XYZ file of N, CA and C in Angstrom:
516
model
N 122.203 66.772 135.504
C 121.409 67.545 134.564
C 120.117 67.975 135.252
N 119.714 69.195 134.972
C 118.494 69.726 135.562
C 117.263 69.361 134.750
N 116.109 69.727 135.267
C 114.841 69.434 134.611
C 114.684 70.220 133.305
N 115.422 71.316 133.160
C 115.321 72.140 131.960
C 116.563 72.033 131.079
N 117.172 70.869 131.061
C 118.314 70.675 130.176
C 118.094 69.405 129.375
N 118.691 69.371 128.212
C 118.517 68.198 127.359
C 117.519 68.484 126.251
N 116.747 67.480 125.889
C 115.774 67.602 124.809
C 114.601 68.471 125.265
N 114.337 69.610 124.570
C 113.237 70.492 124.982
C 111.886 69.779 125.053
N 111.687 68.776 124.209
C 110.403 68.068 124.213
C 110.199 67.238 125.471
N 111.279 66.981 126.204
C 111.190 66.238 127.459
C 111.043 67.169 128.660
N 111.187 68.469 128.425
C 111.065 69.433 129.515
C 109.588 69.700 129.807
N 109.257 69.988 131.060
C 107.856 70.312 131.370
C 107.489 71.698 130.832
N 106.222 71.856 130.528
C 105.705 73.178 130.170
C 105.442 73.945 131.458
N 105.704 75.239 131.479
C 105.301 76.015 132.649
C 103.866 76.487 132.444
N 103.256 76.955 133.519
C 101.836 77.293 133.476
C 101.504 78.311 132.393
N 102.379 79.275 132.187
C 102.143 80.275 131.142
C 102.147 79.654 129.756
N 103.065 78.718 129.521
C 103.114 78.037 128.222
C 101.851 77.214 127.996
N 101.384 76.546 129.029
C 100.160 75.752 128.920
C 98.992 76.665 128.570
N 98.858 77.750 129.320
C 97.763 78.684 129.063
C 97.868 79.266 127.656
N 99.075 79.677 127.254
C 99.250 80.268 125.928
C 98.870 79.292 124.824
N 99.282 78.042 124.953
C 98.912 77.025 123.962
C 97.403 76.834 123.905
N 96.788 76.704 125.066
C 95.352 76.471 125.143
C 94.596 77.665 124.561
N 94.979 78.862 124.969
C 94.305 80.084 124.512
C 94.525 80.313 123.019
N 95.729 80.063 122.524
C 96.016 80.254 121.104
C 95.202 79.277 120.269
N 95.094 78.040 120.725
C 94.286 77.043 120.037
C 92.820 77.457 120.024
N 92.310 77.909 121.163
C 90.909 78.350 121.247
C 90.660 79.525 120.302
N 91.590 80.472 120.257
C 91.442 81.625 119.367
C 91.494 81.191 117.904
N 92.354 80.235 117.581
C 92.437 79.744 116.200
C 91.138 79.039 115.799
N 90.530 78.338 116.735
C 89.252 77.668 116.452
C 88.144 78.689 116.206
N 88.142 79.761 116.987
C 87.159 80.827 116.757
C 87.441 81.541 115.444
N 88.716 81.761 115.147
C 89.086 82.414 113.887
C 88.657 81.562 112.703
N 88.847 80.268 112.791
C 88.457 79.374 111.703
C 86.963 79.501 111.422
N 86.160 79.553 112.464
C 84.716 79.721 112.295
C 84.391 81.070 111.646
N 85.090 82.107 112.074
C 84.890 83.440 111.505
C 85.302 83.468 110.033
N 86.433 82.835 109.716
C 86.896 82.797 108.327
C 85.890 82.079 107.435
N 85.256 81.026 107.975
C 84.224 80.330 107.198
C 83.087 81.297 106.851
N 82.668 82.086 107.826
C 81.600 83.062 107.570
C 82.056 84.099 106.548
N 83.277 84.610 106.710
C 83.790 85.594 105.757
C 83.861 85.023 104.348
N 84.205 83.753 104.230
C 84.297 83.120 102.916
C 82.943 83.156 102.210
N 81.869 82.952 102.969
C 80.529 82.986 102.376
C 80.113 84.403 101.988
N 80.634 85.393 102.704
C 80.279 86.787 102.442
C 81.133 87.416 101.335
N 82.322 86.908 101.134
C 83.258 87.518 100.180
C 82.811 87.283 98.742
N 82.989 88.326 97.943
C 82.685 88.212 96.517
C 83.948 88.187 95.671
N 84.990 88.857 96.141
C 86.238 88.973 95.392
C 87.016 87.664 95.460
N 87.425 87.166 94.300
C 88.127 85.872 94.239
C 89.514 85.929 94.889
N 90.207 87.037 94.747
C 91.522 87.176 95.387
C 91.388 87.164 96.910
N 90.344 87.812 97.413
C 90.091 87.818 98.849
C 89.730 86.411 99.327
N 88.943 85.697 98.551
C 88.577 84.319 98.912
C 89.813 83.433 99.010
N 90.786 83.647 98.133
C 92.022 82.866 98.158
C 92.783 83.118 99.462
N 92.837 84.374 99.879
C 93.528 84.696 101.131
C 92.767 84.103 102.320
N 91.446 84.147 102.266
C 90.658 83.541 103.345
C 90.934 82.041 103.406
N 90.997 81.392 102.254
C 91.349 79.961 102.224
C 92.713 79.721 102.862
N 93.677 80.582 102.530
C 95.020 80.456 103.106
C 94.991 80.653 104.624
N 94.192 81.624 105.088
C 94.069 81.852 106.527
C 93.400 80.669 107.217
N 92.434 80.050 106.558
C 91.785 78.864 107.121
C 92.781 77.714 107.237
N 93.599 77.528 106.201
C 94.637 76.493 106.256
C 95.614 76.773 107.399
N 95.991 78.036 107.549
C 96.907 78.430 108.620
C 96.292 78.138 109.990
N 95.030 78.503 110.168
C 94.357 78.259 111.451
C 94.294 76.763 111.755
N 94.025 75.956 110.744
C 93.971 74.504 110.959
C 95.327 73.947 111.370
N 96.414 74.460 110.778
C 97.760 74.025 111.182
C 98.046 74.441 112.624
N 97.660 75.669 112.988
C 97.880 76.152 114.348
C 97.136 75.280 115.356
N 95.884 74.965 115.056
C 95.073 74.126 115.937
C 95.726 72.759 116.101
N 96.124 72.172 114.983
C 96.741 70.835 115.016
C 98.006 70.840 115.863
N 98.881 71.826 115.632
C 100.154 71.885 116.352
C 99.953 72.145 117.848
N 99.100 73.103 118.183
C 98.864 73.425 119.600
C 98.201 72.258 120.324
N 97.165 71.693 119.709
C 96.435 70.602 120.364
C 97.317 69.362 120.536
N 98.163 69.095 119.559
C 99.074 67.951 119.665
C 100.019 68.136 120.851
N 100.558 69.325 120.996
C 101.478 69.606 122.100
C 100.752 69.556 123.450
N 99.538 70.091 123.494
C 98.768 70.018 124.731
C 98.489 68.564 125.112
N 98.000 67.781 124.156
C 97.664 66.375 124.436
C 98.889 65.577 124.862
N 100.009 65.813 124.186
C 101.220 65.043 124.520
C 101.745 65.388 125.913
N 101.274 66.503 126.474
C 101.668 66.893 127.833
C 100.543 66.687 128.840
N 99.483 65.985 128.401
C 98.425 65.602 129.329
C 97.320 66.620 129.537
N 97.178 67.567 128.629
C 96.154 68.596 128.785
C 95.090 68.477 127.696
N 93.860 68.749 128.061
C 92.750 68.685 127.120
C 92.651 70.015 126.388
N 92.702 69.996 125.055
C 92.554 71.241 124.295
C 91.139 71.804 124.403
N 90.992 73.048 124.021
C 89.668 73.673 124.001
C 88.794 72.975 122.960
N 87.480 73.007 123.150
C 86.603 72.363 122.171
C 86.582 73.122 120.846
N 86.353 72.382 119.780
C 86.223 72.996 118.456
C 84.790 73.446 118.244
N 84.625 74.460 117.436
C 83.290 74.919 117.065
C 82.799 74.104 115.869
N 81.492 73.925 115.742
C 80.993 73.197 114.569
C 81.208 74.021 113.301
N 81.334 73.325 112.169
C 81.446 74.034 110.892
C 80.168 74.819 110.642
N 80.317 75.941 110.000
C 79.150 76.752 109.652
C 78.442 76.115 108.461
N 77.132 76.209 108.435
C 76.428 75.687 107.256
C 76.748 76.546 106.032
N 76.829 75.917 104.891
C 77.163 76.610 103.649
C 76.016 77.540 103.232
N 76.384 78.674 102.687
C 75.391 79.627 102.189
C 75.972 80.326 100.960
N 75.123 80.657 100.026
C 75.551 81.381 98.827
C 75.490 82.876 99.102
N 76.438 83.608 98.539
C 76.529 85.053 98.736
C 75.202 85.740 98.420
N 74.572 85.351 97.327
C 73.331 86.018 96.920
C 72.154 85.718 97.853
N 72.307 84.730 98.719
C 71.254 84.414 99.688
C 71.388 85.216 100.986
N 72.500 85.926 101.142
C 72.704 86.757 102.334
C 72.093 88.124 102.050
N 71.150 88.576 102.871
C 70.527 89.886 102.621
C 71.576 91.003 102.603
N 71.384 91.961 101.737
C 72.363 93.045 101.552
C 72.708 93.743 102.865
N 71.741 93.983 103.713
C 71.999 94.670 104.975
C 72.744 93.832 105.990
N 72.786 92.526 105.784
C 73.466 91.627 106.717
C 74.815 91.172 106.187
N 75.138 91.568 104.980
C 76.343 91.082 104.315
C 77.540 91.976 104.633
N 78.670 91.331 104.943
C 79.918 92.069 105.085
C 80.440 92.386 103.694
N 80.961 93.585 103.511
C 81.576 93.928 102.227
C 82.988 93.358 102.181
N 83.517 93.236 100.977
C 84.891 92.738 100.829
C 85.877 93.645 101.569
N 85.646 94.943 101.519
C 86.530 95.881 102.203
C 86.481 95.667 103.719
N 85.296 95.443 104.270
C 85.173 95.180 105.710
C 85.894 93.893 106.091
N 85.721 92.867 105.266
C 86.359 91.578 105.539
C 87.877 91.727 105.516
N 88.390 92.395 104.489
C 89.838 92.568 104.360
C 90.400 93.348 105.550
N 89.681 94.367 106.005
C 90.142 95.151 107.159
C 90.132 94.300 108.423
N 89.076 93.512 108.608
C 88.989 92.645 109.792
C 90.104 91.597 109.776
N 90.382 91.034 108.612
C 91.444 90.041 108.494
C 92.808 90.665 108.781
N 93.030 91.862 108.267
C 94.300 92.557 108.513
C 94.491 92.803 110.006
N 93.427 93.204 110.674
C 93.484 93.436 112.113
C 93.781 92.139 112.860
N 93.131 91.060 112.452
C 93.339 89.761 113.111
C 94.776 89.276 112.935
N 95.304 89.429 111.730
C 96.687 89.002 111.486
C 97.654 89.850 112.308
N 97.410 91.150 112.360
C 98.266 92.044 113.143
C 98.275 91.644 114.615
N 97.099 91.362 115.158
C 97.004 90.927 116.544
C 97.694 89.579 116.738
N 97.532 88.675 115.776
C 98.179 87.368 115.852
C 99.694 87.478 115.915
N 100.256 88.429 115.175
C 101.704 88.639 115.202
C 102.165 89.064 116.594
N 101.409 89.940 117.223
C 101.756 90.407 118.566
C 101.672 89.250 119.566
N 100.615 88.455 119.461
C 100.440 87.330 120.375
C 101.577 86.314 120.208
N 101.927 86.008 118.954
C 103.049 85.078 118.716
C 104.339 85.612 119.337
N 104.593 86.901 119.174
C 105.796 87.501 119.751
C 105.796 87.387 121.267
N 104.638 87.626 121.873
C 104.521 87.535 123.325
C 104.771 86.105 123.792
N 104.227 85.132 123.077
C 104.421 83.727 123.463
C 105.889 83.336 123.295
N 106.504 83.776 122.206
C 107.932 83.473 122.013
C 108.763 84.053 123.157
N 108.401 85.257 123.582
C 109.167 85.933 124.629
C 109.010 85.320 125.999
N 107.911 84.608 126.237
C 107.686 84.034 127.560
C 107.956 82.538 127.612
N 108.272 81.938 126.471
C 108.526 80.495 126.435
C 109.948 80.203 126.877
N 110.095 79.128 127.680
C 111.441 78.689 128.037
C 111.793 77.393 127.313
N 110.808 76.757 126.716
C 111.079 75.580 125.890
C 111.371 76.046 124.479
N 112.541 75.679 123.972
C 112.956 76.129 122.648
C 112.013 75.652 121.552
N 111.494 74.428 121.670
C 110.608 73.908 120.626
C 109.316 74.726 120.541
N 108.818 75.189 121.678
C 107.611 76.004 121.687
C 107.893 77.378 121.081
N 108.995 77.984 121.459
C 109.382 79.265 120.873
C 109.551 79.168 119.366
N 110.173 78.092 118.912
C 110.370 77.897 117.471
C 109.047 77.651 116.745
N 108.123 76.951 117.390
C 106.818 76.717 116.784
C 106.106 78.051 116.541
N 106.177 78.944 117.528
C 105.511 80.235 117.369
C 106.292 81.178 116.463
N 107.592 80.985 116.348
C 108.367 81.738 115.361
C 107.910 81.361 113.951
N 107.678 80.073 113.731
C 107.190 79.599 112.432
C 105.793 80.154 112.141
N 104.917 80.102 113.134
C 103.566 80.642 112.963
C 103.646 82.144 112.667
N 104.518 82.833 113.386
C 104.709 84.277 113.184
C 105.123 84.574 111.747
N 106.065 83.807 111.234
C 106.545 84.020 109.859
C 105.427 83.762 108.846
N 104.642 82.726 109.081
C 103.533 82.423 108.172
C 102.481 83.521 108.220
N 102.194 84.025 109.415
C 101.229 85.116 109.549
C 101.746 86.394 108.892
N 103.029 86.657 109.042
C 103.605 87.852 108.428
C 103.462 87.796 106.910
N 103.671 86.627 106.330
C 103.507 86.477 104.877
C 102.052 86.698 104.476
N 101.113 86.178 105.259
C 99.698 86.397 104.961
C 99.325 87.864 105.133
N 99.891 88.514 106.134
C 99.648 89.942 106.344
C 100.152 90.779 105.186
N 101.307 90.413 104.647
C 101.848 91.126 103.494
C 100.949 90.943 102.277
N 100.454 89.733 102.076
C 99.533 89.478 100.959
C 98.246 90.284 101.126
N 97.755 90.377 102.349
C 96.549 91.173 102.616
C 96.793 92.656 102.353
N 97.945 93.154 102.772
C 98.276 94.560 102.529
C 98.314 94.855 101.042
N 98.962 93.992 100.279
C 99.024 94.185 98.821
C 97.631 94.164 98.212
N 96.801 93.226 98.657
C 95.431 93.136 98.143
C 94.646 94.401 98.479
N 94.754 94.870 99.722
C 94.062 96.092 100.129
C 94.476 97.283 99.272
N 95.761 97.371 98.963
C 96.242 98.472 98.117
C 95.748 98.324 96.683
N 95.846 97.117 96.130
C 95.434 96.882 94.744
C 93.950 97.168 94.537
N 93.134 96.792 95.500
C 91.681 96.928 95.358
C 91.181 98.300 95.787
N 92.059 99.124 96.332
C 91.638 100.442 96.805
C 90.872 100.386 98.112
N 91.066 99.315 98.891
C 90.341 99.144 100.147
C 91.077 99.732 101.338
N 92.355 100.024 101.181
C 93.154 100.499 102.304
C 92.780 101.937 102.633
N 92.467 102.177 103.887
C 92.201 103.537 104.361
C 93.382 103.905 105.254
N 94.320 104.686 104.705
C 95.523 104.990 105.490
C 95.228 106.037 106.560
N 96.037 106.040 107.611
C 95.931 107.130 108.586
C 96.435 108.410 107.925
N 96.320 109.553 108.601
C 96.817 110.793 107.986
C 98.273 110.634 107.545
N 98.547 111.102 106.346
C 99.891 110.987 105.779
C 100.618 112.318 105.892
N 101.896 112.254 106.135
C 102.717 113.459 106.183
C 103.267 113.681 104.776
N 102.609 114.557 104.036
C 103.019 114.805 102.658
C 104.124 115.831 102.563
N 104.116 116.804 103.474
C 105.179 117.811 103.519
C 105.951 117.610 104.806
N 107.238 117.560 104.663
C 108.057 117.444 105.864
C 108.279 118.848 106.421
N 108.122 118.999 107.718
C 108.366 120.329 108.305
C 109.848 120.684 108.177
N 110.081 121.968 108.010
C 111.472 122.423 107.910
C 112.109 122.321 109.288
N 113.368 121.904 109.312
C 114.038 121.772 110.609
C 114.181 123.122 111.293
N 114.034 123.096 112.582
C 114.188 124.313 113.390
C 115.612 124.317 113.949
N 116.312 125.381 113.663
C 117.692 125.492 114.158
C 117.693 126.437 115.353
N 118.234 125.980 116.443
C 118.258 126.800 117.654
C 119.578 127.480 117.840
């Protein structure tokens, strides 16, 4: 039996997998800090619920990535300190993010997260790692769908140019 056969958890991580785990964990830690700030800025209760869900998701990602790194002998990236609590009305109007800005930033972050998960799945040779990121991808996709629905319901979505009239086919 070769080094890459048998139980995937007993197989070594390759350098790309190590880097991807470390970088994904670091990004999730930064995202968690950002989500905390957005939570303080958000006024809409539905948006706050999605931010809470994204924070829970980031914490699961951090836990899973860091556990895998540690079990393979690698030190995870450091965590950022929690942000101090602040009330929305204490944030000056000119410094406050609007709910629409927050929702757009979150949608962008989720979209980027989906691409990163796909890239990690595509470069992983350990099945357990690929499956872990498949699970994260599915959870992010569900959060992205919830964000899209919220953006549409609240009138926050700014669509790109829409093709309202289809051009007539050209026959040669």
